[in-house]
Structure formats: C-alpha cells, structure tokens
Amino acid sequence: MTDTLAPTTVVPPEHDVPSQRRVVTAIPGPKSVALQERRAAVVSDGVSSALPVFIEKAHGAILVDVDGNAFLDLGAGIGVTTIGHTDDAVVAAARGQLGDVIHTLFTITPYEEYVRVAELLAQHTPGTHAKKTVLVNSGAEAVENAVKIARKYTRRAGVAVLEHAYHGRTNLTMAMNFKAMPYSVGFGPFAGDVYRAPNSYPLHDGLSGADAAARTIAYLEKTVGASDLACLVVEPIQGEGGFVVPADGYLPALQEWCTANGIVFVADEIQSGMARTGAYFASEHFGLVPDLVLSAKGIAGGLPLAGVTGRAEIMDAAQPGGLGGTFGGNPVACAAAIAVFERIEQDDLLAEGARIEKALKPALEGLQAKYPVIAEVRGIGAMIAIELADPETHAPRADAVSAIAAAAAQQGVLLLTAGTYGNVLRFLPSLAVTDAQIADAISVLDDCFAAL
Ligand code: PLZ
C-alpha cells in the first residue's frame, strides 16, 4: 500500500433504528401529511415521490419516518445505499473528512482521496490494462463525460444506445433514454447523433444472444454505419428498464463488434455496479472488459459521487482542462467511497449478492407458481425483478405493479417499480438486508398478491 491515508477506525455507534418494519400510523402518517402540504407549496411539482413518507432516520435496510413508522427498504434509494443506510464505516470516514477539508476543487489544488478512489476503480473495474478515471457528481454526468471522451478519442459523433435504456436527466442523457414519459416529454430540443437499437429482452424477443446481437448490429450498420459511431453505451443489466438480463453471448458479441470497428464500448454500471450483483461490476458476469466503465450510486454509500474509468489511452484523449467541474470528486464523497471499497474487501460483501439472490429468487419463483400474473423472475445478486403481465394476453400489468407496491407500503415494505410499461417490481435492497427481512417481505408480498 503506497497511500498515506489513515485507515478508518470505526467505533460502532448505537443506532436508534429498529431491525424490523413497524407500522404505527396510517401511511402516510399525520406528520408526513403535514410536511407534504408544506412541500407542495414550495417544491416543484416536477419532483414527485413514490411514497410521500418523510424519512428522519435510517440504518441498514430500515427507514424510519417522522411518524415513527419503520420501513423495510428494498430500494436503497434506487441502489445507492448498497452497503446499508448510515453504514458505520462510511459515516466515520465522512465525519473525519469533514473536519479535515471539505472542498478545494481538485482542478485547483488536488488531494489524495481523489487519487485513491481512482486507484481503487482501476483495481476493481474489469480488465488488467492501464486505467484512468475522472470523478464527477452524478450518474448522468458520468454518461455525459464518457460520451465527450469517446468522441474526442474517436473523432466521431455517433452515440449508440439500446431500447429500454436509461441514462439520466441531462440534455444529452434525455436523448439517450428509451422512455419519453416522464423523462423528456416537453423538455426538448434534444441532442442529436444518438441512435437507439433493439436490445436483447429474452422474455419478449425469444432470441438467442447471437441472434439478438446480430439484430442490434445490423440495425446500427444500416441506420448509422459503424464508422460514424464514437461509442455504444449499454447497461449490462438494464436498471430502470426493469432489470432486463440479456441472453447469453449478447453483450460479448456487441463488444467484439465495437472492438473490430473502433467503437468505444461503454458499460453504464451506475445501477448494476459496486458489489450490487455479487461482483464489483455486472460486466464480469458476462465476461466483458468494457473500454469505459461508469460508476455512481453505490460508490460512496449515499454521498454524491460518480466516475468514468477506462483505458488510459482513451481517457487521456481529453485535453488538459477538458474535464472537471466544481464539485466533482468532492473530498467527503471520496472519503466515503474509500470506506465503501474497504468494507467490500474487509467484510467480503461480494458474497452478500449471492446470499440475497439465494434467499430472494426461489421465494419469488414460489410466488410465481401461485400467481400467474408474475410472468418472469429475473436478475442477479441483489438486483432481482418480477415482470407482471396478463397470463392470457401478455399485456403489461402496470396496474397490478402499482397496486402491489402501494399495498406493500401500507405494510411497511418499500418496493420500487420499473419497466418501460411500469410493469416491473424491482428488489434492489442494500447488502445489509437479512434473510429474515427478505422472508418477511415475501410473506407481505404473498398477502398483497392474494388480495390483488
Ligand atoms: N444510468 C443505469 O440507473 C439513475 C434514476 C432516478 P443519476 N437511475 C435512477 C431518477 O428518477 O432520477 C441512472 C441509472 C443508469 C444513469 C443513471 C443516472 O444517474 O445519478 O441519477 O444522474
């Protein structure tokens, strides 16, 4: 170890948060209702909340609201508190850093924590080639920077994305998303040179990985031409799209085609990365070594941090001063990220993904056997989803998805929805969720499906 950062010493504090769900008022309770009124007066209606209970405290996989209700959180703030809410090591590292230095701006006067995060990303992203990183504030900003860098490196403009993809809310990333409502309707004009190709969606297309890849490639070659593409941006497991796991061989075939045609292969691992699926990055499950890997969400235990990590020669194509931003790679967020990496290593958190999958997937398959509205159970590690469809017509059942999520919330179980048609319930718990908490959530879901 060549770094000079002091190791984090953690004295576990007492947490005033229960380890089980507990519903003590109507949901939302009276204090949340009052806060919701204040909010409605001053917060833009463009910002909505899936469940308007106002959270006061959180630890592990539990959220406690202002009325004293405790929720079993199976969403982790959309895959952000991957190692658990208020993880003791993350809290200690961030607190320590707050007293040392909160901000300098790395592009003015640098600090070691940024370099350490870049070293850790170089070490833990797929592949043993020389890698470099730029740190930014959000997932969308990481996507934007990956596109900038790929364009500079290739001197080409075209950006290829896949159907059902989600990449963010900035102007460029709005153009990269599949779903217009609610993400981009009315917010144009949008960025050009973005091309959307069919993906691999085994439940719906029934194609082998090779056939789906041939379709994607043929589409891009016909409608754009490989020589005009700077990059192909893919989520190895699509997140907002509903945890769509591509057919075997699909992603490696795309990567091979990119390499053969000088197209930068970018893995958007913003939702699927950072130990979420039992590997540091989901790319590993598919044998991918992406040219650029995007991380965000879980990387800093809940603090805002994101990064683009990739082949040194590609990352260095950006001119000095070409990358940056005031808050990118903030010292407190970096200190938290270092603690996240340490926790994953020291406590073997990569094993937790497999444990959660083992507890969750068969239980959901049990529900599928009872309730034919569950068309598919899919996903890897702590990234599992069920897609709901009419068993006869196969029409997406968004109504059932919202009814189940609402009914579960009344019982103190917080579930996220997803899918292009709002037809997917996703389980994106923190790795701190216990087998007992999973079993409890399944029994709540069983009741919700029975009542549907
Ligand atoms: N790429 C794969 O999942 C963020 C969106 C939450 P930001 N997904 C959650 C919301 O409603 O805004 C996401 C993602 C993938 C990019 C992003 C964008 O990351 O940190 O939200 O900008």
PDB file of N, CA and C in Angstrom, residues 4-58:
ATOM      1  N   THR A   4      -1.079   7.200   1.813  1.00  0.00           N
ATOM      2  CA  THR A   4      -0.762   7.665   3.160  1.00  0.00           C
ATOM      3  C   THR A   4      -2.016   8.005   3.942  1.00  0.00           C
ATOM      4  N   LEU A   5      -3.175   7.589   3.430  1.00  0.00           N
ATOM      5  CA  LEU A   5      -4.412   7.891   4.144  1.00  0.00           C
ATOM      6  C   LEU A   5      -4.513   7.002   5.369  1.00  0.00           C
ATOM      7  N   ALA A   6      -4.902   7.579   6.475  1.00  0.00           N
ATOM      8  CA  ALA A   6      -5.034   6.790   7.702  1.00  0.00           C
ATOM      9  C   ALA A   6      -6.157   5.774   7.540  1.00  0.00           C
ATOM     10  N   PRO A   7      -5.977   4.553   8.039  1.00  0.00           N
ATOM     11  CA  PRO A   7      -7.067   3.583   7.962  1.00  0.00           C
ATOM     12  C   PRO A   7      -8.250   4.051   8.825  1.00  0.00           C
ATOM     13  N   THR A   8      -9.439   3.710   8.378  1.00  0.00           N
ATOM     14  CA  THR A   8     -10.624   4.141   9.104  1.00  0.00           C
ATOM     15  C   THR A   8     -10.786   3.289  10.358  1.00  0.00           C
ATOM     16  N   THR A   9     -10.860   3.922  11.504  1.00  0.00           N
ATOM     17  CA  THR A   9     -11.173   3.156  12.718  1.00  0.00           C
ATOM     18  C   THR A   9     -12.628   3.436  13.066  1.00  0.00           C
ATOM     19  N   VAL A  10     -13.370   2.366  13.261  1.00  0.00           N
ATOM     20  CA  VAL A  10     -14.809   2.535  13.439  1.00  0.00           C
ATOM     21  C   VAL A  10     -15.231   2.050  14.806  1.00  0.00           C
ATOM     22  N   VAL A  11     -15.774   2.946  15.595  1.00  0.00           N
ATOM     23  CA  VAL A  11     -16.415   2.550  16.846  1.00  0.00           C
ATOM     24  C   VAL A  11     -17.914   2.541  16.557  1.00  0.00           C
ATOM     25  N   PRO A  12     -18.515   1.338  16.470  1.00  0.00           N
ATOM     26  CA  PRO A  12     -19.928   1.306  16.073  1.00  0.00           C
ATOM     27  C   PRO A  12     -20.807   2.081  17.049  1.00  0.00           C
ATOM     28  N   PRO A  13     -21.528   3.076  16.569  1.00  0.00           N
ATOM     29  CA  PRO A  13     -22.413   3.820  17.456  1.00  0.00           C
ATOM     30  C   PRO A  13     -23.708   3.045  17.706  1.00  0.00           C
ATOM     31  N   GLU A  14     -24.446   3.480  18.691  1.00  0.00           N
ATOM     32  CA  GLU A  14     -25.770   2.907  18.925  1.00  0.00           C
ATOM     33  C   GLU A  14     -26.719   3.502  17.896  1.00  0.00           C
ATOM     34  N   HIS A  15     -27.521   2.668  17.275  1.00  0.00           N
ATOM     35  CA  HIS A  15     -28.479   3.191  16.307  1.00  0.00           C
ATOM     36  C   HIS A  15     -29.879   3.062  16.857  1.00  0.00           C
ATOM     37  N   ASP A  16     -30.576   4.171  16.825  1.00  0.00           N
ATOM     38  CA  ASP A  16     -31.918   4.222  17.349  1.00  0.00           C
ATOM     39  C   ASP A  16     -32.905   3.853  16.229  1.00  0.00           C
ATOM     40  N   VAL A  17     -32.612   2.748  15.546  1.00  0.00           N
ATOM     41  CA  VAL A  17     -33.431   2.329  14.412  1.00  0.00           C
ATOM     42  C   VAL A  17     -33.744   0.845  14.608  1.00  0.00           C
ATOM     43  N   PRO A  18     -35.011   0.447  14.523  1.00  0.00           N
ATOM     44  CA  PRO A  18     -35.336  -0.973  14.734  1.00  0.00           C
ATOM     45  C   PRO A  18     -34.799  -1.847  13.601  1.00  0.00           C
ATOM     46  N   SER A  19     -34.794  -3.161  13.802  1.00  0.00           N
ATOM     47  CA  SER A  19     -34.300  -4.049  12.741  1.00  0.00           C
ATOM     48  C   SER A  19     -35.454  -4.682  11.973  1.00  0.00           C
ATOM     49  N   GLN A  20     -36.676  -4.258  12.318  1.00  0.00           N
ATOM     50  CA  GLN A  20     -37.846  -4.788  11.614  1.00  0.00           C
ATOM     51  C   GLN A  20     -38.782  -3.659  11.233  1.00  0.00           C
ATOM     52  N   ARG A  21     -39.642  -3.951  10.260  1.00  0.00           N
ATOM     53  CA  ARG A  21     -40.654  -2.966   9.890  1.00  0.00           C
ATOM     54  C   ARG A  21     -41.649  -2.823  11.060  1.00  0.00           C
ATOM     55  N   ARG A  22     -42.258  -1.661  11.117  1.00  0.00           N
ATOM     56  CA  ARG A  22     -43.181  -1.381  12.224  1.00  0.00           C
ATOM     57  C   ARG A  22     -44.108  -0.274  11.737  1.00  0.00           C
ATOM     58  N   VAL A  23     -45.391  -0.572  11.610  1.00  0.00           N
ATOM     59  CA  VAL A  23     -46.336   0.437  11.127  1.00  0.00           C
ATOM     60  C   VAL A  23     -47.188   0.896  12.311  1.00  0.00           C
ATOM     61  N   VAL A  24     -47.081   2.170  12.670  1.00  0.00           N
ATOM     62  CA  VAL A  24     -47.774   2.657  13.865  1.00  0.00           C
ATOM     63  C   VAL A  24     -48.835   3.720  13.551  1.00  0.00           C
ATOM     64  N   THR A  25     -48.884   4.201  12.309  1.00  0.00           N
ATOM     65  CA  THR A  25     -49.927   5.167  11.928  1.00  0.00           C
ATOM     66  C   THR A  25     -50.467   4.741  10.559  1.00  0.00           C
ATOM     67  N   ALA A  26     -51.455   5.472  10.077  1.00  0.00           N
ATOM     68  CA  ALA A  26     -51.810   5.318   8.661  1.00  0.00           C
ATOM     69  C   ALA A  26     -50.570   5.695   7.851  1.00  0.00           C
ATOM     70  N   ILE A  27     -50.449   5.183   6.629  1.00  0.00           N
ATOM     71  CA  ILE A  27     -49.320   5.520   5.748  1.00  0.00           C
ATOM     72  C   ILE A  27     -49.857   6.354   4.584  1.00  0.00           C
ATOM     73  N   PRO A  28     -49.456   7.599   4.391  1.00  0.00           N
ATOM     74  CA  PRO A  28     -48.540   8.368   5.244  1.00  0.00           C
ATOM     75  C   PRO A  28     -49.205   8.809   6.551  1.00  0.00           C
ATOM     76  N   GLY A  29     -48.384   8.964   7.589  1.00  0.00           N
ATOM     77  CA  GLY A  29     -48.886   9.393   8.897  1.00  0.00           C
ATOM     78  C   GLY A  29     -49.121  10.891   8.932  1.00  0.00           C
ATOM     79  N   PRO A  30     -49.706  11.390  10.041  1.00  0.00           N
ATOM     80  CA  PRO A  30     -50.087  12.814  10.117  1.00  0.00           C
ATOM     81  C   PRO A  30     -48.917  13.785   9.937  1.00  0.00           C
ATOM     82  N   LYS A  31     -47.757  13.483  10.493  1.00  0.00           N
ATOM     83  CA  LYS A  31     -46.627  14.416  10.336  1.00  0.00           C
ATOM     84  C   LYS A  31     -46.153  14.452   8.879  1.00  0.00           C
ATOM     85  N   SER A  32     -46.167  13.281   8.225  1.00  0.00           N
ATOM     86  CA  SER A  32     -45.792  13.260   6.804  1.00  0.00           C
ATOM     87  C   SER A  32     -46.809  14.023   5.974  1.00  0.00           C
ATOM     88  N   VAL A  33     -48.088  13.879   6.302  1.00  0.00           N
ATOM     89  CA  VAL A  33     -49.133  14.593   5.560  1.00  0.00           C
ATOM     90  C   VAL A  33     -48.907  16.100   5.681  1.00  0.00           C
ATOM     91  N   ALA A  34     -48.570  16.551   6.896  1.00  0.00           N
ATOM     92  CA  ALA A  34     -48.338  17.985   7.106  1.00  0.00           C
ATOM     93  C   ALA A  34     -47.109  18.454   6.317  1.00  0.00           C
ATOM     94  N   LEU A  35     -46.059  17.650   6.331  1.00  0.00           N
ATOM     95  CA  LEU A  35     -44.859  18.019   5.564  1.00  0.00           C
ATOM     96  C   LEU A  35     -45.145  18.029   4.066  1.00  0.00           C
ATOM     97  N   GLN A  36     -45.980  17.108   3.641  1.00  0.00           N
ATOM     98  CA  GLN A  36     -46.327  17.043   2.221  1.00  0.00           C
ATOM     99  C   GLN A  36     -47.045  18.325   1.795  1.00  0.00           C
ATOM    100  N   GLU A  37     -47.852  18.881   2.691  1.00  0.00           N
ATOM    101  CA  GLU A  37     -48.524  20.157   2.380  1.00  0.00           C
ATOM    102  C   GLU A  37     -47.517  21.289   2.237  1.00  0.00           C
ATOM    103  N   ARG A  38     -46.559  21.358   3.193  1.00  0.00           N
ATOM    104  CA  ARG A  38     -45.518  22.399   3.087  1.00  0.00           C
ATOM    105  C   ARG A  38     -44.741  22.230   1.799  1.00  0.00           C
ATOM    106  N   ARG A  39     -44.422  20.978   1.495  1.00  0.00           N
ATOM    107  CA  ARG A  39     -43.649  20.676   0.295  1.00  0.00           C
ATOM    108  C   ARG A  39     -44.379  21.127  -0.967  1.00  0.00           C
ATOM    109  N   ALA A  40     -45.675  20.832  -1.012  1.00  0.00           N
ATOM    110  CA  ALA A  40     -46.452  21.144  -2.220  1.00  0.00           C
ATOM    111  C   ALA A  40     -46.407  22.643  -2.525  1.00  0.00           C
ATOM    112  N   ALA A  41     -46.268  23.466  -1.479  1.00  0.00           N
ATOM    113  CA  ALA A  41     -46.257  24.912  -1.681  1.00  0.00           C
ATOM    114  C   ALA A  41     -44.937  25.407  -2.254  1.00  0.00           C
ATOM    115  N   VAL A  42     -43.848  24.683  -2.021  1.00  0.00           N
ATOM    116  CA  VAL A  42     -42.530  25.247  -2.362  1.00  0.00           C
ATOM    117  C   VAL A  42     -41.633  24.357  -3.213  1.00  0.00           C
ATOM    118  N   VAL A  43     -41.972  23.080  -3.343  1.00  0.00           N
ATOM    119  CA  VAL A  43     -41.141  22.186  -4.159  1.00  0.00           C
ATOM    120  C   VAL A  43     -41.848  21.986  -5.494  1.00  0.00           C
ATOM    121  N   SER A  44     -41.103  22.079  -6.575  1.00  0.00           N
ATOM    122  CA  SER A  44     -41.682  21.936  -7.905  1.00  0.00           C
ATOM    123  C   SER A  44     -42.486  20.643  -8.035  1.00  0.00           C
ATOM    124  N   ASP A  45     -43.630  20.754  -8.680  1.00  0.00           N
ATOM    125  CA  ASP A  45     -44.439  19.565  -8.946  1.00  0.00           C
ATOM    126  C   ASP A  45     -43.706  18.593  -9.870  1.00  0.00           C
ATOM    127  N   GLY A  46     -42.686  19.084 -10.560  1.00  0.00           N
ATOM    128  CA  GLY A  46     -41.890  18.199 -11.423  1.00  0.00           C
ATOM    129  C   GLY A  46     -41.100  17.164 -10.644  1.00  0.00           C
ATOM    130  N   VAL A  47     -40.936  17.388  -9.341  1.00  0.00           N
ATOM    131  CA  VAL A  47     -40.245  16.431  -8.476  1.00  0.00           C
ATOM    132  C   VAL A  47     -41.317  15.668  -7.714  1.00  0.00           C
ATOM    133  N   SER A  48     -41.489  14.388  -8.027  1.00  0.00           N
ATOM    134  CA  SER A  48     -42.532  13.650  -7.301  1.00  0.00           C
ATOM    135  C   SER A  48     -41.875  12.614  -6.399  1.00  0.00           C
ATOM    136  N   SER A  49     -42.654  12.009  -5.515  1.00  0.00           N
ATOM    137  CA  SER A  49     -42.108  10.971  -4.633  1.00  0.00           C
ATOM    138  C   SER A  49     -42.994   9.740  -4.723  1.00  0.00           C
ATOM    139  N   ALA A  50     -42.369   8.580  -4.802  1.00  0.00           N
ATOM    140  CA  ALA A  50     -43.122   7.328  -4.929  1.00  0.00           C
ATOM    141  C   ALA A  50     -43.978   7.088  -3.683  1.00  0.00           C
ATOM    142  N   LEU A  51     -43.430   7.407  -2.527  1.00  0.00           N
ATOM    143  CA  LEU A  51     -44.153   7.191  -1.264  1.00  0.00           C
ATOM    144  C   LEU A  51     -43.895   8.414  -0.384  1.00  0.00           C
ATOM    145  N   PRO A  52     -44.888   9.282  -0.207  1.00  0.00           N
ATOM    146  CA  PRO A  52     -44.631  10.549   0.498  1.00  0.00           C
ATOM    147  C   PRO A  52     -44.598  10.398   2.020  1.00  0.00           C
ATOM    148  N   VAL A  53     -43.724   9.521   2.495  1.00  0.00           N
ATOM    149  CA  VAL A  53     -43.445   9.481   3.934  1.00  0.00           C
ATOM    150  C   VAL A  53     -42.083  10.135   4.112  1.00  0.00           C
ATOM    151  N   PHE A  54     -41.991  11.058   5.044  1.00  0.00           N
ATOM    152  CA  PHE A  54     -40.752  11.831   5.219  1.00  0.00           C
ATOM    153  C   PHE A  54     -39.836  11.089   6.183  1.00  0.00           C
ATOM    154  N   ILE A  55     -38.616  10.839   5.742  1.00  0.00           N
ATOM    155  CA  ILE A  55     -37.701   9.975   6.489  1.00  0.00           C
ATOM    156  C   ILE A  55     -36.833  10.812   7.430  1.00  0.00           C
ATOM    157  N   GLU A  56     -36.741  10.312   8.662  1.00  0.00           N
ATOM    158  CA  GLU A  56     -35.991  11.026   9.691  1.00  0.00           C
ATOM    159  C   GLU A  56     -34.671  10.334  10.002  1.00  0.00           C
ATOM    160  N   LYS A  57     -34.684   9.008   9.911  1.00  0.00           N
ATOM    161  CA  LYS A  57     -33.502   8.215  10.293  1.00  0.00           C
ATOM    162  C   LYS A  57     -33.453   6.964   9.453  1.00  0.00           C
ATOM    163  N   ALA A  58     -32.253   6.437   9.301  1.00  0.00           N
ATOM    164  CA  ALA A  58     -32.137   5.185   8.557  1.00  0.00           C
ATOM    165  C   ALA A  58     -30.891   4.451   9.014  1.00  0.00           C
TER     166      ALA A  58
END
